[in-house]
mmCIF file of C-alpha atoms in Angstrom:
data_model
loop_
_atom_site.group_PDB
_atom_site.id
_atom_site.type_symbol
_atom_site.label_atom_id
_atom_site.label_comp_id
_atom_site.label_asym_id
_atom_site.label_seq_id
_atom_site.Cartn_x
_atom_site.Cartn_y
_atom_site.Cartn_z
ATOM 1 C CA MET A 62 0.000 0.000 0.000
ATOM 2 C CA TYR A 63 2.997 2.280 0.456
ATOM 3 C CA ASP A 64 4.609 3.484 -2.750
ATOM 4 C CA PRO A 65 8.265 4.424 -2.144
ATOM 5 C CA GLU A 66 8.491 5.917 -5.634
ATOM 6 C CA ASN A 67 5.763 8.468 -4.902
ATOM 7 C CA LYS A 68 5.731 9.409 -1.230
ATOM 8 C CA ASN A 69 3.494 12.451 -1.757
ATOM 9 C CA THR A 70 0.782 10.339 -3.371
ATOM 10 C CA SER A 71 0.886 7.869 -0.468
ATOM 11 C CA ILE A 72 0.509 10.628 2.132
ATOM 12 C CA GLU A 73 -2.290 12.181 0.112
ATOM 13 C CA LEU A 74 -4.029 8.802 -0.081
ATOM 14 C CA TRP A 75 -4.006 8.348 3.703
ATOM 15 C CA LEU A 76 -5.354 11.877 4.189
ATOM 16 C CA THR A 77 -8.083 11.171 1.644
ATOM 17 C CA ILE A 78 -9.520 8.285 3.689
ATOM 18 C CA PRO A 79 -10.765 10.346 6.683
ATOM 19 C CA PHE A 80 -11.855 13.149 4.344
ATOM 20 C CA LEU A 81 -14.057 10.852 2.228
ATOM 21 C CA LEU A 82 -15.388 9.209 5.376
ATOM 22 C CA LEU A 83 -16.523 12.658 6.504
ATOM 23 C CA VAL A 84 -18.122 13.337 3.122
ATOM 24 C CA PHE A 85 -19.999 10.029 3.105
ATOM 25 C CA SER A 86 -21.088 10.411 6.729
ATOM 26 C CA LEU A 87 -22.701 13.715 5.776
ATOM 27 C CA ALA A 88 -24.151 12.622 2.443
ATOM 28 C CA THR A 89 -25.447 9.142 3.292
ATOM 29 C CA PRO A 90 -25.976 10.205 6.168
ATOM 30 C CA PHE A 91 -24.656 8.082 9.043
ATOM 31 C CA ASN A 92 -27.283 7.691 11.769
ATOM 32 C CA PRO A 93 -26.179 5.874 14.977
ATOM 33 C CA SER A 94 -29.808 5.532 16.114
ATOM 34 C CA TRP A 95 -30.938 3.869 12.872
ATOM 35 C CA PRO A 96 -31.008 0.237 14.198
ATOM 36 C CA GLU A 97 -33.316 1.293 17.048
ATOM 37 C CA GLU A 98 -35.544 3.264 14.687
ATOM 38 C CA VAL A 99 -35.942 0.174 12.505
ATOM 39 C CA LYS A 100 -36.544 -2.081 15.519
ATOM 40 C CA TYR A 101 -39.336 0.115 16.865
ATOM 41 C CA LYS A 102 -40.662 1.028 13.381
ATOM 42 C CA LYS A 103 -39.749 4.698 13.795
ATOM 43 C CA ASN A 104 -38.116 4.769 10.352
ATOM 44 C CA ILE A 105 -41.462 4.511 8.560
ATOM 45 C CA ILE A 106 -42.571 7.891 7.231
ATOM 46 C CA GLN A 107 -45.812 9.057 5.651
ATOM 47 C CA ILE A 108 -46.065 10.110 2.004
ATOM 48 C CA SER A 109 -46.541 13.756 2.973
ATOM 49 C CA GLU A 110 -43.321 13.693 5.002
ATOM 50 C CA ALA A 111 -41.438 11.988 2.151
ATOM 51 C CA VAL A 112 -42.621 14.695 -0.272
ATOM 52 C CA HIS A 113 -41.630 17.408 2.190
ATOM 53 C CA ARG A 114 -38.135 15.953 2.562
ATOM 54 C CA MET A 115 -37.771 15.694 -1.213
ATOM 55 C CA GLU A 116 -38.748 19.337 -1.658
ATOM 56 C CA ARG A 117 -36.513 20.817 1.028
ATOM 57 C CA GLY A 118 -33.531 18.476 0.517
ATOM 58 C CA ASN A 119 -30.936 17.605 3.139
ATOM 59 C CA MET A 120 -28.311 20.034 4.431
ATOM 60 C CA GLY A 121 -25.891 17.230 5.258
ATOM 61 C CA ARG A 122 -26.003 15.907 1.700
ATOM 62 C CA ARG A 123 -25.523 19.409 0.304
ATOM 63 C CA ALA A 124 -22.465 19.950 2.494
ATOM 64 C CA GLY A 125 -21.097 16.563 1.455
ATOM 65 C CA LEU A 126 -21.558 17.357 -2.235
ATOM 66 C CA VAL A 127 -19.832 20.732 -1.885
ATOM 67 C CA LEU A 128 -16.872 19.067 -0.178
ATOM 68 C CA LEU A 129 -16.820 16.367 -2.856
ATOM 69 C CA SER A 130 -16.709 18.925 -5.680
ATOM 70 C CA MET A 131 -13.835 20.776 -3.934
ATOM 71 C CA TYR A 132 -12.052 17.447 -3.591
ATOM 72 C CA GLY A 133 -12.464 16.815 -7.335
ATOM 73 C CA PHE A 134 -10.921 20.192 -8.230
ATOM 74 C CA PHE A 135 -8.034 19.520 -5.853
ATOM 75 C CA LEU A 136 -7.286 16.152 -7.453
ATOM 76 C CA LEU A 137 -7.460 17.440 -11.017
ATOM 77 C CA SER A 138 -5.088 20.281 -10.122
ATOM 78 C CA ARG A 139 -2.512 17.571 -9.375
ATOM 79 C CA VAL A 140 -3.097 15.595 -12.590
ATOM 80 C CA PRO A 141 -1.744 17.438 -15.663
ATOM 81 C CA ASN A 142 -2.755 16.616 -19.243
ATOM 82 C CA ARG A 143 -5.345 13.966 -18.436
ATOM 83 C CA PHE A 144 -8.361 15.495 -20.193
ATOM 84 C CA GLN A 145 -9.088 13.033 -22.995
ATOM 85 C CA VAL A 146 -11.834 10.610 -24.041
ATOM 86 C CA ASN A 147 -10.619 7.015 -24.202
ATOM 87 C CA GLY A 148 -12.288 4.635 -26.640
ATOM 88 C CA LEU A 149 -15.928 3.756 -27.238
ATOM 89 C CA LEU A 150 -16.820 3.541 -23.549
ATOM 90 C CA GLY A 151 -15.532 7.066 -22.985
ATOM 91 C CA TRP A 152 -17.646 8.447 -25.818
ATOM 92 C CA LEU A 153 -20.695 6.594 -24.531
ATOM 93 C CA VAL A 154 -20.191 8.305 -21.160
ATOM 94 C CA VAL A 155 -19.917 11.710 -22.849
ATOM 95 C CA THR A 156 -23.065 10.976 -24.881
ATOM 96 C CA TYR A 157 -24.972 10.006 -21.740
ATOM 97 C CA LEU A 158 -23.852 13.193 -19.992
ATOM 98 C CA ALA A 159 -24.940 15.318 -22.965
ATOM 99 C CA TRP A 160 -28.315 13.563 -23.210
ATOM 100 C CA SER A 161 -28.909 14.036 -19.481
ATOM 101 C CA LEU A 162 -28.166 17.740 -19.799
ATOM 102 C CA LEU A 163 -30.442 18.076 -22.845
ATOM 103 C CA SER A 164 -33.298 16.561 -20.836
ATOM 104 C CA LEU A 165 -33.743 20.004 -19.258
ATOM 105 C CA THR A 166 -35.485 21.036 -22.490
ATOM 106 C CA TRP A 167 -38.272 18.455 -22.102
ATOM 107 C CA SER A 168 -38.370 18.089 -18.321
ATOM 108 C CA ILE A 169 -41.740 18.190 -16.536
ATOM 109 C CA ASP A 170 -40.059 20.042 -13.638
ATOM 110 C CA VAL A 171 -36.992 22.001 -14.790
ATOM 111 C CA LEU A 172 -35.843 23.100 -11.319
ATOM 112 C CA PHE A 173 -36.098 19.547 -9.957
ATOM 113 C CA THR A 174 -34.186 18.184 -12.965
ATOM 114 C CA LEU A 175 -31.541 20.861 -12.486
ATOM 115 C CA ARG A 176 -31.046 19.769 -8.871
ATOM 116 C CA ARG A 177 -30.677 16.123 -9.865
ATOM 117 C CA LEU A 178 -28.277 17.029 -12.668
ATOM 118 C CA ALA A 179 -26.140 19.070 -10.276
ATOM 119 C CA ILE A 180 -25.835 16.062 -7.954
ATOM 120 C CA PHE A 181 -25.099 13.721 -10.865
ATOM 121 C CA PHE A 182 -22.386 15.950 -12.356
ATOM 122 C CA ILE A 183 -20.678 16.444 -8.981
ATOM 123 C CA LEU A 184 -20.564 12.667 -8.432
ATOM 124 C CA TRP A 185 -19.319 12.090 -11.976
ATOM 125 C CA PHE A 186 -16.708 14.840 -11.700
ATOM 126 C CA ALA A 187 -15.365 13.507 -8.391
ATOM 127 C CA ALA A 188 -15.239 9.952 -9.789
ATOM 128 C CA ILE A 189 -13.332 11.077 -12.898
ATOM 129 C CA ALA A 190 -10.887 13.107 -10.820
ATOM 130 C CA THR A 191 -10.269 10.225 -8.408
ATOM 131 C CA ALA A 192 -9.746 7.726 -11.234
ATOM 132 C CA ALA A 193 -7.331 10.122 -12.948
ATOM 133 C CA ARG A 194 -5.306 10.711 -9.790
ATOM 134 C CA TYR A 195 -5.015 7.194 -8.344
ATOM 135 C CA ARG A 196 -4.136 3.782 -9.717
ATOM 136 C CA VAL A 197 -6.492 0.826 -9.370
ATOM 137 C CA ARG A 198 -4.536 -0.560 -6.414
ATOM 138 C CA GLU A 199 -4.803 2.765 -4.588
ATOM 139 C CA LEU A 200 -8.524 2.986 -5.325
ATOM 140 C CA ALA A 201 -8.942 -0.489 -3.852
ATOM 141 C CA VAL A 202 -7.118 0.644 -0.703
ATOM 142 C CA LEU A 203 -9.483 3.636 -0.414
ATOM 143 C CA VAL A 204 -12.500 1.361 -0.738
ATOM 144 C CA LEU A 205 -11.083 -1.174 1.719
ATOM 145 C CA PHE A 206 -10.494 1.367 4.473
ATOM 146 C CA ILE A 207 -13.638 3.477 3.960
ATOM 147 C CA CYS A 208 -16.034 0.541 3.619
ATOM 148 C CA GLY A 209 -14.158 -1.445 6.278
ATOM 149 C CA ILE A 210 -14.322 1.347 8.848
ATOM 150 C CA THR A 211 -18.010 1.861 8.041
ATOM 151 C CA ALA A 212 -18.779 -1.857 8.432
ATOM 152 C CA VAL A 213 -16.857 -2.172 11.715
ATOM 153 C CA ALA A 214 -18.442 1.008 13.075
ATOM 154 C CA GLY A 215 -21.884 -0.285 12.097
ATOM 155 C CA PHE A 216 -21.240 -3.638 13.762
ATOM 156 C CA ALA A 217 -19.985 -1.911 16.932
ATOM 157 C CA ASN A 218 -23.035 0.359 16.901
ATOM 158 C CA GLU A 219 -25.402 -2.635 16.742
ATOM 159 C CA ILE A 220 -23.585 -4.186 19.728
ATOM 160 C CA ARG A 221 -23.746 -0.872 21.611
ATOM 161 C CA LEU A 222 -27.490 -0.577 21.077
ATOM 162 C CA HIS A 223 -28.098 -4.296 21.855
ATOM 163 C CA THR A 224 -29.944 -4.640 18.539
ATOM 164 C CA PHE A 225 -27.640 -7.282 17.035
ATOM 165 C CA ASP A 226 -29.960 -10.306 16.708
ATOM 166 C CA PRO A 227 -29.098 -12.637 13.781
ATOM 167 C CA LEU A 228 -31.626 -15.288 14.922
ATOM 168 C CA SER A 229 -34.589 -12.939 14.547
ATOM 169 C CA GLU A 230 -36.485 -13.028 11.236
ATOM 170 C CA ALA A 231 -37.369 -9.351 11.572
ATOM 171 C CA TRP A 232 -33.791 -8.181 12.188
ATOM 172 C CA ARG A 233 -31.413 -7.100 9.426
ATOM 173 C CA PHE A 234 -27.929 -5.718 9.894
ATOM 174 C CA SER A 235 -27.856 -1.996 9.184
ATOM 175 C CA GLY A 236 -25.396 -0.483 11.650
ATOM 176 C CA LEU A 237 -25.426 3.160 10.610
ATOM 177 C CA PHE A 238 -27.892 3.425 7.730
ATOM 178 C CA HIS A 239 -30.391 1.494 5.597
ATOM 179 C CA THR A 240 -29.763 -2.244 5.256
ATOM 180 C CA VAL A 241 -29.562 -2.042 1.456
ATOM 181 C CA SER A 242 -26.906 0.676 1.632
ATOM 182 C CA MET A 243 -24.976 -1.387 4.177
ATOM 183 C CA GLY A 244 -25.284 -4.360 1.816
ATOM 184 C CA TRP A 245 -23.600 -2.417 -1.007
ATOM 185 C CA ASN A 246 -20.980 -1.187 1.467
ATOM 186 C CA CYS A 247 -20.129 -4.753 2.522
ATOM 187 C CA GLY A 248 -20.148 -5.888 -1.105
ATOM 188 C CA LEU A 249 -17.583 -3.254 -2.069
ATOM 189 C CA LEU A 250 -15.485 -4.257 0.939
ATOM 190 C CA ALA A 251 -15.532 -7.889 -0.232
ATOM 191 C CA LEU A 252 -14.557 -6.971 -3.795
ATOM 192 C CA SER A 253 -11.693 -4.704 -2.756
ATOM 193 C CA SER A 254 -10.279 -7.271 -0.323
ATOM 194 C CA LEU A 255 -10.383 -10.023 -2.962
ATOM 195 C CA TYR A 256 -8.634 -7.801 -5.492
ATOM 196 C CA LEU A 257 -5.911 -6.766 -3.031
ATOM 197 C CA SER A 258 -5.357 -10.398 -2.031
ATOM 198 C CA THR A 259 -4.604 -11.308 -5.657
ATOM 199 C CA ILE A 260 -1.958 -8.604 -6.149
ATOM 200 C CA SER A 261 -0.282 -8.854 -2.746
ATOM 201 C CA ALA A 262 3.078 -10.662 -2.602
ATOM 202 C CA ASP A 263 3.035 -10.858 1.206
ATOM 203 C CA ASN A 264 1.420 -14.084 2.491
ATOM 204 C CA LYS A 265 0.484 -12.456 5.809
ATOM 205 C CA LEU A 266 -1.267 -9.637 3.975
ATOM 206 C CA LYS A 267 -3.042 -12.177 1.770
ATOM 207 C CA LYS A 268 -4.425 -13.940 4.855
ATOM 208 C CA PHE A 269 -5.475 -10.595 6.301
ATOM 209 C CA TYR A 270 -7.359 -9.713 3.115
ATOM 210 C CA TYR A 271 -9.048 -13.125 3.109
ATOM 211 C CA LEU A 272 -10.208 -12.535 6.698
ATOM 212 C CA ILE A 273 -11.660 -9.193 5.641
ATOM 213 C CA LEU A 274 -13.376 -10.915 2.705
ATOM 214 C CA ILE A 275 -15.015 -13.453 5.031
ATOM 215 C CA PHE A 276 -16.006 -10.719 7.493
ATOM 216 C CA ALA A 277 -17.554 -8.645 4.694
ATOM 217 C CA LEU A 278 -19.507 -11.597 3.267
ATOM 218 C CA VAL A 279 -20.862 -12.557 6.698
ATOM 219 C CA LEU A 280 -22.107 -9.012 7.308
ATOM 220 C CA LEU A 281 -23.468 -8.884 3.756
ATOM 221 C CA VAL A 282 -25.560 -12.008 4.380
ATOM 222 C CA LEU A 283 -26.769 -10.522 7.675
ATOM 223 C CA THR A 284 -28.093 -7.437 5.865
ATOM 224 C CA LYS A 285 -30.466 -9.848 4.074
ATOM 225 C CA SER A 286 -30.233 -7.591 1.047
ATOM 226 C CA ARG A 287 -30.761 -9.979 -1.848
ATOM 227 C CA MET A 288 -29.766 -7.701 -4.719
ATOM 228 C CA ALA A 289 -26.540 -6.599 -3.012
ATOM 229 C CA LEU A 290 -25.651 -10.198 -2.143
ATOM 230 C CA ALA A 291 -26.423 -11.552 -5.620
ATOM 231 C CA SER A 292 -24.508 -8.741 -7.357
ATOM 232 C CA THR A 293 -21.502 -9.186 -5.087
ATOM 233 C CA LEU A 294 -21.357 -12.959 -5.594
ATOM 234 C CA ILE A 295 -21.625 -12.557 -9.369
ATOM 235 C CA ALA A 296 -18.864 -9.925 -9.356
ATOM 236 C CA LEU A 297 -16.618 -12.058 -7.126
ATOM 237 C CA CYS A 298 -17.107 -15.104 -9.348
ATOM 238 C CA PHE A 299 -16.474 -13.081 -12.496
ATOM 239 C CA PHE A 300 -13.270 -11.589 -11.061
ATOM 240 C CA TRP A 301 -12.108 -14.995 -9.848
ATOM 241 C CA PHE A 302 -12.822 -16.421 -13.310
ATOM 242 C CA MET A 303 -10.740 -13.651 -14.935
ATOM 243 C CA VAL A 304 -7.669 -14.172 -12.723
ATOM 244 C CA SER A 305 -7.740 -17.974 -12.402
ATOM 245 C CA SER A 306 -6.397 -20.625 -14.750
ATOM 246 C CA ILE A 307 -8.746 -22.623 -16.969
ATOM 247 C CA ARG A 308 -7.856 -25.801 -15.055
ATOM 248 C CA ALA A 309 -8.860 -24.223 -11.728
ATOM 249 C CA VAL A 310 -12.132 -22.873 -13.147
ATOM 250 C CA VAL A 311 -13.102 -26.225 -14.697
ATOM 251 C CA GLY A 312 -12.165 -28.045 -11.489
ATOM 252 C CA TRP A 313 -14.309 -25.833 -9.266
ATOM 253 C CA VAL A 314 -17.236 -25.967 -11.718
ATOM 254 C CA ILE A 315 -17.123 -29.773 -11.575
ATOM 255 C CA VAL A 316 -16.950 -29.688 -7.768
ATOM 256 C CA GLY A 317 -19.928 -27.307 -7.712
ATOM 257 C CA LEU A 318 -22.012 -29.536 -9.987
ATOM 258 C CA ILE A 319 -21.177 -32.590 -7.887
ATOM 259 C CA GLY A 320 -22.126 -30.670 -4.751
ATOM 260 C CA LEU A 321 -25.473 -29.577 -6.210
ATOM 261 C CA SER A 322 -26.199 -33.105 -7.384
ATOM 262 C CA GLY A 323 -25.357 -34.449 -3.933
ATOM 263 C CA CYS A 324 -27.676 -31.917 -2.288
ATOM 264 C CA TYR A 325 -30.515 -32.958 -4.574
ATOM 265 C CA LEU A 326 -29.967 -36.667 -3.898
ATOM 266 C CA PHE A 327 -29.743 -36.083 -0.152
ATOM 267 C CA LEU A 328 -32.581 -33.556 0.259
ATOM 268 C CA GLY A 329 -34.940 -34.697 -2.488
ATOM 269 C CA GLU A 330 -38.086 -32.563 -2.746
ATOM 270 C CA LYS A 331 -37.064 -30.580 0.348
ATOM 271 C CA ILE A 332 -34.492 -28.806 -1.811
ATOM 272 C CA ILE A 333 -37.315 -26.535 -3.030
ATOM 273 C CA GLU A 334 -38.233 -25.642 0.538
ATOM 274 C CA TYR A 335 -34.630 -24.905 1.440
ATOM 275 C CA GLY A 336 -34.235 -22.994 -1.810
ATOM 276 C CA GLU A 337 -37.080 -20.686 -0.806
ATOM 277 C CA ALA A 338 -35.403 -20.117 2.565
ATOM 278 C CA VAL A 339 -32.177 -19.199 0.786
ATOM 279 C CA THR A 340 -33.913 -16.743 -1.547
ATOM 280 C CA THR A 341 -35.477 -14.943 1.425
ATOM 281 C CA LEU A 342 -32.201 -14.970 3.424
ATOM 282 C CA GLY A 343 -34.131 -15.905 6.554
ATOM 283 C CA ARG A 344 -36.585 -12.999 6.395
ATOM 284 C CA GLY A 345 -39.556 -15.196 7.331
ATOM 285 C CA GLU A 346 -42.846 -16.320 5.810
ATOM 286 C CA THR A 347 -43.841 -12.827 4.700
ATOM 287 C CA ALA A 348 -40.740 -12.617 2.528
ATOM 288 C CA LYS A 349 -41.481 -16.067 1.038
ATOM 289 C CA GLU A 350 -44.952 -14.912 0.021
ATOM 290 C CA THR A 351 -43.523 -11.893 -1.822
ATOM 291 C CA VAL A 352 -40.651 -13.656 -3.633
ATOM 292 C CA GLY A 353 -42.790 -14.148 -6.741
ATOM 293 C CA SER A 354 -43.451 -10.415 -6.983
ATOM 294 C CA LEU A 355 -39.851 -9.484 -6.113
ATOM 295 C CA THR A 356 -41.048 -8.046 -2.780
ATOM 296 C CA GLY A 357 -43.801 -6.037 -4.392
ATOM 297 C CA ARG A 358 -41.635 -4.612 -7.151
ATOM 298 C CA LEU A 359 -43.436 -6.210 -10.113
ATOM 299 C CA PRO A 360 -46.747 -4.379 -9.471
ATOM 300 C CA LEU A 361 -44.781 -1.155 -9.016
ATOM 301 C CA TRP A 362 -42.872 -1.726 -12.259
ATOM 302 C CA ASN A 363 -46.139 -2.410 -14.094
ATOM 303 C CA GLU A 364 -47.502 0.903 -12.870
ATOM 304 C CA CYS A 365 -44.304 2.732 -13.846
ATOM 305 C CA PHE A 366 -44.361 1.044 -17.260
ATOM 306 C CA ARG A 367 -47.762 2.620 -17.903
ATOM 307 C CA TRP A 368 -46.227 6.058 -17.324
ATOM 308 C CA ALA A 369 -43.159 5.188 -19.386
ATOM 309 C CA LEU A 370 -45.319 4.398 -22.429
ATOM 310 C CA GLN A 371 -46.612 7.964 -22.384
ATOM 311 C CA ARG A 372 -43.108 9.345 -23.006
ATOM 312 C CA PRO A 373 -41.090 6.328 -24.219
ATOM 313 C CA LEU A 374 -38.167 8.130 -25.898
ATOM 314 C CA LEU A 375 -37.457 11.332 -23.988
ATOM 315 C CA GLY A 376 -38.885 10.499 -20.579
ATOM 316 C CA TYR A 377 -39.667 13.085 -17.918
ATOM 317 C CA GLY A 378 -36.254 14.693 -17.455
ATOM 318 C CA PHE A 379 -33.131 13.267 -15.821
ATOM 319 C CA ASN A 380 -34.149 11.425 -12.641
ATOM 320 C CA THR A 381 -37.273 13.596 -12.447
ATOM 321 C CA PHE A 382 -40.182 11.160 -12.596
ATOM 322 C CA ILE A 383 -39.874 10.284 -8.892
ATOM 323 C CA SER A 384 -40.544 13.847 -7.797
ATOM 324 C CA PRO A 385 -43.039 15.488 -5.411
ATOM 325 C CA THR A 386 -45.547 15.527 -8.309
ATOM 326 C CA HIS A 387 -45.510 11.721 -8.604
#
């Protein structure tokens, strides 16, 4: 993690970690009382309150975005001659940015679209600046420390509040914010630790990264966030496939098929029952009943599809449909 050839970059990287933690704690935002609010159903808000929050915004997020934009300018000031579009993917990004900006001309709520575009461009600008300044290994270190500190702090917060209860169907690990957000946080932690383990030449560091990977996956399962878990597992398998030899991939595929066949022979028809339990991640009978509708998403998507047909090409403006009007 330390680069003797570029000491200034290494120092800057370590200073960036607490700074970005501050930004994310403001923008997410971190809420130490969140597990208790979920436990006692205090996190449920009425539609009128949701609309009011959407209209007035959040001061913490605004402060975080301002800091993030300043951070982007700082990074680009230290990266000379990096303004260029690379390949087809780069031009697709530029096209998407231009199309998003043009959506102001057909938006149903220009001011709301302008707000969403401002947020989008700040996030994009900061991401471009960070990618231009740091190498992939350094980006992985940033992710490892920021997501790792967040996960550990969330776990400690659950212990502090006595809300940590893995055996309860109603409980889901959240720590400092919504369970889905914590799921993505743990997923990124798992991906960064796996990547760093593959490039590390130190066996002790490799073992350390593997421990972090296991820790992240355990917490990810405890969030019971199915999309985050599925996406992380797919990404981990894809990365492993890319860095492993063909012999190793074929061997593990054969072992997996034998294992699945053995489970079917041993469990028989009960494999369907256990499969349902796996798909719900232990969230109880209510979750099993809603698996077919993707936890109520299919009816919602059908309703949204009806609105999409009214403006199929241009839409309602960048990220504007879910606005106080709708």
